Short mmCIF file of C-alpha atoms and ligand atoms in Angstrom, two decimals:
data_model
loop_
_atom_site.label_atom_id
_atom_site.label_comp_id
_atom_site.label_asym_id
_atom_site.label_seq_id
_atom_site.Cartn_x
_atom_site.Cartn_y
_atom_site.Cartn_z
CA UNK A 1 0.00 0.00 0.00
CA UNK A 2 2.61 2.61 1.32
CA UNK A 3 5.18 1.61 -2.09
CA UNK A 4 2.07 2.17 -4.44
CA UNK A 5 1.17 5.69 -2.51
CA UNK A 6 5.11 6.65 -2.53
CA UNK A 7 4.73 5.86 -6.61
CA UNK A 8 1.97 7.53 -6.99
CA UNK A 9 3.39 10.84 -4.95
CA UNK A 10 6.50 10.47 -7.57
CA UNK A 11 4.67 10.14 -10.34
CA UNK A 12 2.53 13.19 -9.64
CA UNK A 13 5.51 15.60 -8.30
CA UNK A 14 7.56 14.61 -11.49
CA UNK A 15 4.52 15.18 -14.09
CA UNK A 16 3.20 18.54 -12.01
CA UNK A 17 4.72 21.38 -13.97
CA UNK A 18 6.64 24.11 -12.06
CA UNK A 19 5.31 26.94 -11.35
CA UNK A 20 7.24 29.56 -13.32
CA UNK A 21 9.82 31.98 -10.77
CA UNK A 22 8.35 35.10 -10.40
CA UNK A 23 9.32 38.38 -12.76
CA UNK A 24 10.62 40.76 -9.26
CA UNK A 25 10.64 40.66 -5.38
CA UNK A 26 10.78 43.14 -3.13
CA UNK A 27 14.06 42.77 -1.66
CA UNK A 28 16.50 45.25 1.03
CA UNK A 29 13.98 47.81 0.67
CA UNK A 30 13.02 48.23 -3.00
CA UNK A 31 11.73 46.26 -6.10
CA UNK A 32 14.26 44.60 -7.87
CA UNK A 33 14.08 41.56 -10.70
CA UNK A 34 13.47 38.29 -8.56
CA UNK A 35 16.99 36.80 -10.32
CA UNK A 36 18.80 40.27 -8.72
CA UNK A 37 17.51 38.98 -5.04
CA UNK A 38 20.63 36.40 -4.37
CA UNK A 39 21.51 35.04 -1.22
CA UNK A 40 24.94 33.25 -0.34
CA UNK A 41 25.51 29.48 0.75
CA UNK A 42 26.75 30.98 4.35
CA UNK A 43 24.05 32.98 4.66
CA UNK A 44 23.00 32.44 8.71
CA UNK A 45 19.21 31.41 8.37
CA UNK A 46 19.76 29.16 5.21
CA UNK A 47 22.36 27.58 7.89
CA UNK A 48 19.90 27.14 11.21
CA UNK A 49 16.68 28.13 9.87
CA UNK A 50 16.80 31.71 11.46
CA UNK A 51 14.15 32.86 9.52
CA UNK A 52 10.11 33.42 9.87
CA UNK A 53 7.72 34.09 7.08
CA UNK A 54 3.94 34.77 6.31
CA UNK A 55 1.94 33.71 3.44
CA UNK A 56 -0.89 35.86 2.42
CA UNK A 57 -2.88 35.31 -1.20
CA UNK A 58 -4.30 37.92 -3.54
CA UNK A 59 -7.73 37.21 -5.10
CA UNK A 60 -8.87 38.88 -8.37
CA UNK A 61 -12.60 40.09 -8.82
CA UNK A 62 -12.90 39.95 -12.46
CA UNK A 63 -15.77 42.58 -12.01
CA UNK A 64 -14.01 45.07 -10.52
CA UNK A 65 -10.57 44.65 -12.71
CA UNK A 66 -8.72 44.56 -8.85
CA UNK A 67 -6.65 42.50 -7.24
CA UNK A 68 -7.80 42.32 -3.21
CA UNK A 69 -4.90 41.18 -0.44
CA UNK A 70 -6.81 39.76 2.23
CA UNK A 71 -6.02 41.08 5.42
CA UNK A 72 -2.39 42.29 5.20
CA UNK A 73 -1.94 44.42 8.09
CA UNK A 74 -3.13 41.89 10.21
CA UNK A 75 -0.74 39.00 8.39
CA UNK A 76 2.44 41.57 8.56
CA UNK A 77 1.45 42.03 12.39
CA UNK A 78 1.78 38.32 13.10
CA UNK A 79 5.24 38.82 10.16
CA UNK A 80 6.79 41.51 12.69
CA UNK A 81 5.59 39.11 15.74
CA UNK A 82 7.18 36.30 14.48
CA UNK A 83 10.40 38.65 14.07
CA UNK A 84 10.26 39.76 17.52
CA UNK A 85 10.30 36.04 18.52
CA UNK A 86 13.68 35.89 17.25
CA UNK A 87 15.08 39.12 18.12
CA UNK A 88 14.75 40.95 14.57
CA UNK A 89 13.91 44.50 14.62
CA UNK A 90 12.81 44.83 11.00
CA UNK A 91 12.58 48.44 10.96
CA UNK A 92 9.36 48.38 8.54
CA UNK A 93 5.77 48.68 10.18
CA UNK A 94 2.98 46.22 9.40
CA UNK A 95 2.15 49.40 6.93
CA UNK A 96 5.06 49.91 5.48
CA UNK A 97 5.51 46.35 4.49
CA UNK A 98 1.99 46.10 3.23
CA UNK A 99 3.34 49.54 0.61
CA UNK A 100 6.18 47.65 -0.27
CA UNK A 101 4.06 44.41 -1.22
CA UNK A 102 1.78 46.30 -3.53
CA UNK A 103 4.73 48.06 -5.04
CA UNK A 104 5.53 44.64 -5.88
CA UNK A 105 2.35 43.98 -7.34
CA UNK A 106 2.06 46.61 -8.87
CA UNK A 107 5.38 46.47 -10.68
CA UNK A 108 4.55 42.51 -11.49
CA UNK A 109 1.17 43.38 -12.93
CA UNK A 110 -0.40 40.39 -10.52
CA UNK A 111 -3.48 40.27 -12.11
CA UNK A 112 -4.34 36.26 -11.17
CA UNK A 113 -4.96 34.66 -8.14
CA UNK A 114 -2.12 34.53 -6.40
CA UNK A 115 0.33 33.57 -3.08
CA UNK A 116 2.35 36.02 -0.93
CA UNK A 117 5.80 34.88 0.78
CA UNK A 118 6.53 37.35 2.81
CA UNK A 119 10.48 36.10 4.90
CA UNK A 120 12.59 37.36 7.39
CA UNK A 121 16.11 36.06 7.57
CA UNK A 122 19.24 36.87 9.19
CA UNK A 123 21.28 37.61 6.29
CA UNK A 124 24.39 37.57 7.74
CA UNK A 125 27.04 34.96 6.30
CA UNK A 126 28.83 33.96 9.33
CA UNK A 127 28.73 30.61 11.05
CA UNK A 128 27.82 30.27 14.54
CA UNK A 129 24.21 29.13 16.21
CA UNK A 130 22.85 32.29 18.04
CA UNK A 131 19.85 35.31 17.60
CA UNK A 132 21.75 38.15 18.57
CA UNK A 133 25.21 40.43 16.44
CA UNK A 134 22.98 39.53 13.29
CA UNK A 135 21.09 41.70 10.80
CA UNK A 136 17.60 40.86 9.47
CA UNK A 137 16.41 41.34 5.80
CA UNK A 138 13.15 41.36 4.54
CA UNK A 139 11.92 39.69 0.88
CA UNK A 140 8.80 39.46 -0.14
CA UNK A 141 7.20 37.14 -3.47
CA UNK A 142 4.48 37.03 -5.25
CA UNK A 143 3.59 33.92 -7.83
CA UNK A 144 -0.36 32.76 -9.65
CA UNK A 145 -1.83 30.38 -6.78
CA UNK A 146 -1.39 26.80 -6.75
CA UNK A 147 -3.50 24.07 -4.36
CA UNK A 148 -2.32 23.37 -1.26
CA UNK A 149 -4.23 20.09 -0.62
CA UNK A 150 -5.81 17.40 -2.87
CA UNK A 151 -9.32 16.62 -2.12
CA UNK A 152 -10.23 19.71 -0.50
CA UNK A 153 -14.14 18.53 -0.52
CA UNK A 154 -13.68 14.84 0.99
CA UNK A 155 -9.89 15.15 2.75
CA UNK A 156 -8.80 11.78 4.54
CA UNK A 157 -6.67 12.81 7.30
CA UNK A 158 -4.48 10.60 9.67
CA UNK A 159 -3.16 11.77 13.44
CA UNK A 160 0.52 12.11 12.96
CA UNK A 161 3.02 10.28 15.10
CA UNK A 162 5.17 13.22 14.83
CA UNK A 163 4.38 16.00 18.11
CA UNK A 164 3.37 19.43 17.40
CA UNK A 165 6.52 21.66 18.50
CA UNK A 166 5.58 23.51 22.05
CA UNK A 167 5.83 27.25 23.14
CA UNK A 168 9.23 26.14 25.59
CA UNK A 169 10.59 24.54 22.74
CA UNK A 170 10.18 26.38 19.16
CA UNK A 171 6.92 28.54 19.46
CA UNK A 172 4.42 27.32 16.89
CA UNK A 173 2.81 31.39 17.64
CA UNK A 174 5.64 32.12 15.31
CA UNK A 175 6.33 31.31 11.79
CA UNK A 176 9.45 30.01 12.17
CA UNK A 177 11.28 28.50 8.95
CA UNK A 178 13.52 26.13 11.37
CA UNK A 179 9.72 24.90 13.01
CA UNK A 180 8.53 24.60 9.90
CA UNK A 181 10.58 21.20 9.60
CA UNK A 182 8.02 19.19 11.85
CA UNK A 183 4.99 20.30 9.60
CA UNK A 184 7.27 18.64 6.84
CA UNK A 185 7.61 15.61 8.51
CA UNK A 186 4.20 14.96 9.85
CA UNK A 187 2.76 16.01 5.99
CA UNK A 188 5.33 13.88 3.89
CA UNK A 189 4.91 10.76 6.39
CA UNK A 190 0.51 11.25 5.98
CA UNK A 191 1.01 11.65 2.10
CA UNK A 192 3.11 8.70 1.76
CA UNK A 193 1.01 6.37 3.92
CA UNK A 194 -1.67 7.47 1.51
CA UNK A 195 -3.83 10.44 3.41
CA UNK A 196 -4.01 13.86 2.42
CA UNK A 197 -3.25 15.31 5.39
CA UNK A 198 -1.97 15.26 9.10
CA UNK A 199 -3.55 16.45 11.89
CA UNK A 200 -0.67 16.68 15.14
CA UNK A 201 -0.90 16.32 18.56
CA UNK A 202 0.70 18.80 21.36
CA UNK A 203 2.63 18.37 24.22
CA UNK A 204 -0.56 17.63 26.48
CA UNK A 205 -2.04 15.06 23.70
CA UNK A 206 -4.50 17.31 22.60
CA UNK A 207 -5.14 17.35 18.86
CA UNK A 208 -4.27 20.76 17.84
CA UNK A 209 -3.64 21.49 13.93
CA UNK A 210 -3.36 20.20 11.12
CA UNK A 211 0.17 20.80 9.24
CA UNK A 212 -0.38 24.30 7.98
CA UNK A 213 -3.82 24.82 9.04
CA UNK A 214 -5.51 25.51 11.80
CA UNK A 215 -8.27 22.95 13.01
CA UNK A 216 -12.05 23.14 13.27
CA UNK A 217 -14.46 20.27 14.37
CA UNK A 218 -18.32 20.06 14.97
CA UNK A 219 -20.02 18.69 17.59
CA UNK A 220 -23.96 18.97 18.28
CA UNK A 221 -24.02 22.12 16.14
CA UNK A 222 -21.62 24.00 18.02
CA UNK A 223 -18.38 24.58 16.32
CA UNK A 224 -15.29 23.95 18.45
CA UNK A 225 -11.46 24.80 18.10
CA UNK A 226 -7.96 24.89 20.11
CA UNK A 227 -7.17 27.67 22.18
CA UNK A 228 -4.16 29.74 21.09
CA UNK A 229 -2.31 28.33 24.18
CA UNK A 230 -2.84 24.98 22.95
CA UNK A 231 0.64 25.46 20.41
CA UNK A 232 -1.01 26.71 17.79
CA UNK A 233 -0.57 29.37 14.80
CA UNK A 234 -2.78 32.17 15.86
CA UNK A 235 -4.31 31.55 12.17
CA UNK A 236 -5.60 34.62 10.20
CA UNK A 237 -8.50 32.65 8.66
CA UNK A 238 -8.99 31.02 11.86
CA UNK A 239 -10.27 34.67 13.33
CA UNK A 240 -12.05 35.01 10.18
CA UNK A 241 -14.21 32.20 10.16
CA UNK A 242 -14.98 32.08 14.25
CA UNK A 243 -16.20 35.62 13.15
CA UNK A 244 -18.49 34.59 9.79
CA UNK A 245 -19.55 31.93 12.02
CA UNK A 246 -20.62 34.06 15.08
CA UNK A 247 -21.78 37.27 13.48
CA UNK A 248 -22.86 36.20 9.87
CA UNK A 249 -24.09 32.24 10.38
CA UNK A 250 -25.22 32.78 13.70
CA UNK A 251 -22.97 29.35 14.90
CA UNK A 252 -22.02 29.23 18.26
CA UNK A 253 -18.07 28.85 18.07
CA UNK A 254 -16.24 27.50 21.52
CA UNK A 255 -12.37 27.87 21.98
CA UNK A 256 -11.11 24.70 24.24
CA UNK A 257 -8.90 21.29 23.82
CA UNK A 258 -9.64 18.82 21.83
CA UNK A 259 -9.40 14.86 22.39
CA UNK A 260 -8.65 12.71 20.08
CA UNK A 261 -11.52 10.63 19.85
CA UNK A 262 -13.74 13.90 19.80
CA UNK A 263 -12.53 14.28 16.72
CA UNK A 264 -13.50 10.63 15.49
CA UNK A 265 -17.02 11.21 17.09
CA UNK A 266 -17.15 14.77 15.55
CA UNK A 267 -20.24 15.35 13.13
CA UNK A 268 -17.92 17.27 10.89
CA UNK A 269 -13.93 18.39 10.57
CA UNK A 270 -12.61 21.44 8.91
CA UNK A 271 -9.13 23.14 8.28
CA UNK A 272 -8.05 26.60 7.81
CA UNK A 273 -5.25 28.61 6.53
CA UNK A 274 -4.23 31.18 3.91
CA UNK A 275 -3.45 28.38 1.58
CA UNK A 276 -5.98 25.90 1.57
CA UNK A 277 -8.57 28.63 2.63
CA UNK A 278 -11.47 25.53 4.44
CA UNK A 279 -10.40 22.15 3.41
CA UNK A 280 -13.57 19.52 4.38
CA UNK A 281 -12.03 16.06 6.35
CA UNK A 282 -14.41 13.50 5.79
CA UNK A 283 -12.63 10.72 7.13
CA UNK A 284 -9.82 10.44 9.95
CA UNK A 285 -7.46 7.23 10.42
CA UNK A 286 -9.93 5.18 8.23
CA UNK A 287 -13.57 6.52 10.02
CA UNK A 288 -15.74 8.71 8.51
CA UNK A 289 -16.63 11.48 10.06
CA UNK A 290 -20.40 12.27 10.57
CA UNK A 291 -21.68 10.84 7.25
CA UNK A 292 -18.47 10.88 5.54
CA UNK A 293 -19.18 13.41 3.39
CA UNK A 294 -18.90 17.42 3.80
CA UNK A 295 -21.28 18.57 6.44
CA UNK A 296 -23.70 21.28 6.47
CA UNK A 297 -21.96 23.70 8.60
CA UNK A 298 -18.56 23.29 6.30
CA UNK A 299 -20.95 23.59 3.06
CA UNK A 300 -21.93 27.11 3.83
CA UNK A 301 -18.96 28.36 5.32
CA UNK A 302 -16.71 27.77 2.36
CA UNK A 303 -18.50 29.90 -0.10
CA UNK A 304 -19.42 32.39 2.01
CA UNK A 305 -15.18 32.65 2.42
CA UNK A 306 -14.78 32.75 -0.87
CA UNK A 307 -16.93 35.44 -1.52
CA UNK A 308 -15.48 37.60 1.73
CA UNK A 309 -11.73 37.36 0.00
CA UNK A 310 -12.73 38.17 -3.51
CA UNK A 311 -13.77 41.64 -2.02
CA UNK A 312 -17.68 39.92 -2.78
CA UNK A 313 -19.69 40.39 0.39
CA UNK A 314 -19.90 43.88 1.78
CA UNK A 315 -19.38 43.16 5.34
CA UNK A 316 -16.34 42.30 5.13
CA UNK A 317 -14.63 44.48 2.80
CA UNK A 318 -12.49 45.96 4.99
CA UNK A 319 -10.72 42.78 5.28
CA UNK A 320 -9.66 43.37 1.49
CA UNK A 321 -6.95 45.45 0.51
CA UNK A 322 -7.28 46.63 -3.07
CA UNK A 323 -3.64 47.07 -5.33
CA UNK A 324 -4.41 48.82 -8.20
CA UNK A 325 -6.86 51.49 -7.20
CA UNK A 326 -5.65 54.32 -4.59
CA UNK A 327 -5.89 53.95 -0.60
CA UNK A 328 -3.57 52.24 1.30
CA UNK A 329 -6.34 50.45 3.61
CA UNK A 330 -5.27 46.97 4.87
N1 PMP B 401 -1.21 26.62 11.34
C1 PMP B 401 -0.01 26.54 10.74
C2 PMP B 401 1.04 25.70 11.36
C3 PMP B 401 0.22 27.24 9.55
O1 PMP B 401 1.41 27.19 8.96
C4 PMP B 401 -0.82 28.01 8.97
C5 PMP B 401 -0.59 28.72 7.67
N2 PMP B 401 -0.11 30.00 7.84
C6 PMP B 401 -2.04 28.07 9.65
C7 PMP B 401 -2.21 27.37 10.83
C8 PMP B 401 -3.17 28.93 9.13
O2 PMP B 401 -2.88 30.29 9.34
P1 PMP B 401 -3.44 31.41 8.37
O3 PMP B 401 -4.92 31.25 8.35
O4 PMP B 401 -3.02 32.69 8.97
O5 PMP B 401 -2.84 31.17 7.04
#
């Protein structure tokens, strides 16, 4: 079973065509062509993983000729967070960041879909594990959106053997590129054993995320998810949808652990990120969840998302940052 999955993975990874590099980044400051924004093989946070990033997407209305960012001010908060986890003073506000990301933009003529990598590094090219005599830079890329997870509508996800990271020992609040290796390992290890996805445990053996995305489950009709002291990201859709659910579906949304078998029992399962936006998981370690198919709940949140980020419900458009027009609003 796990050979034929591992050929399968192969096979799809070596037929998937590469996205193509995007034309310019914003790099040190200003706009320059993405093949000008070189790093070197010393460089510190290639080295130990001294970087943190955030990963924001662009949605085009088609009506409106716009590109909207969702939410940047509130993504480069959590960017400059994640700095000040690891000592970086980046000099650039939450605002100023968001004006040099639609420079970029602007200059790349983004007029698709697309994903945001915002990074952080320690730049420095000097050996020697430590946070502190180093200088940070700042890049940020923009390239047309690709999908995060397969099965989106009907995901089969498996609890990971691999722990979540904890606050005392790599602070999953943060971003952190180094952290980001035990997502890696708890994704590559579900996709190979044939799931789509991984959902992790914490230190306490609470379930609480999946590898990039931050976990939802129904029970009874009240929607239930971890805590941000339960060593989680502190997920920008997350906030999102526990406020469409609240204010606009009128769900009652409760913040506590979760057990493991709660999510087996649950009546429905649902992930969030910037990424994958609400992926539906209809089945966990072989059991279906409710009826095994997407539930109710999940079925009306995701559109109404979609519709919030393309700038298409007017409640909520102050969560979307146009490019092209004039205003700065994030
Ligand atoms: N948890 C983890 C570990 C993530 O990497 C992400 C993706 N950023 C999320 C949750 C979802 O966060 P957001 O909704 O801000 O993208």
């Amino acid at each position: 079973m796990s050979t034929q999955w591992a050929e399968k993975i192969q096979l799809e990874s070596s037929v998937k065509k590469q996205p193509e590099l995007p034309k310019f980044a914003y790099f040190k400051g200003s706009v320059v062509p993405y093949v000008d924004a070189r790093i070197g093989l010393l460089t510190h946070a290639l080295n130990y993983g001294t970087a943190v990033f955030g990963g924001l997407r662009g949605h085009w209305n088609e009506a409106e000729q716009e590109l909207f960012v969702f939410r940047p001010l509130d993504h480069f908060r959590r960017f400059v967070d994640s700095a000040r986890l690891l000592r970086m003073d980046l000099g650039q506000s939450p605002a100023d960041l968001w004006l040099g990301l639609r420079a970029l933009l602007r200059k790349q003529e983004t007029r698709t879909d697309c994903y945001i990598r915002a990074l952080a590094f320690y730049g420095d090219e000097t050996l020697g594990v430590r946070l502190h005599g180093l200088t940070p830079e700042v890049s940020i890329v923009a390239m047309p959106f690709g999908h995060f997870v397969a099965n989106d509508d009907n995901a089969h996800a498996s609890i990971s053997s691999w722990q979540r990271i904890s606050d005392n020992v790599l602070p999953a609040r943060g971003k952190i590129a180094g952290g980001y290796v035990n997502s890696a390992l708890a994704k590559t290890d579900a996709q190979l054993a044939g799931f789509d996805e991984a959902l992790v445990l914490n230190d306490d053996g609470h379930v609480c995320e999946g590898s990039v995305e931050n976990l939802f489950v129904v029970r009874g009709g009240v929607v239930v998810t971890p805590p941000v002291t339960q060593d989680i990201l502190e997920g920008i859709t997350r906030r999102s949808v526990m406020q469409l659910l609240r204010q606009d579906l009128g769900i009652e949304v409760v913040e506590r652990p979760i057990d493991r078998t709660e999510v087996y029992l649950a009546d429905e399962v649902f992930l969030t990120g910037t990424g994958v936006q609400i992926v539906a998981v209809t089945r966990v370690d072989h059991r279906a969840i409710g009826t095994g198919r997407m539930g109710e709940i999940t079925s009306r949140l995701r559109p109404a998302l979609a519709a919030v980020v393309r700038g298409q419900d007017p409640k909520h458009r102050d969560w979307c940052a146009p490019v092209f027009r004039e205003g700065t609003k994030g």
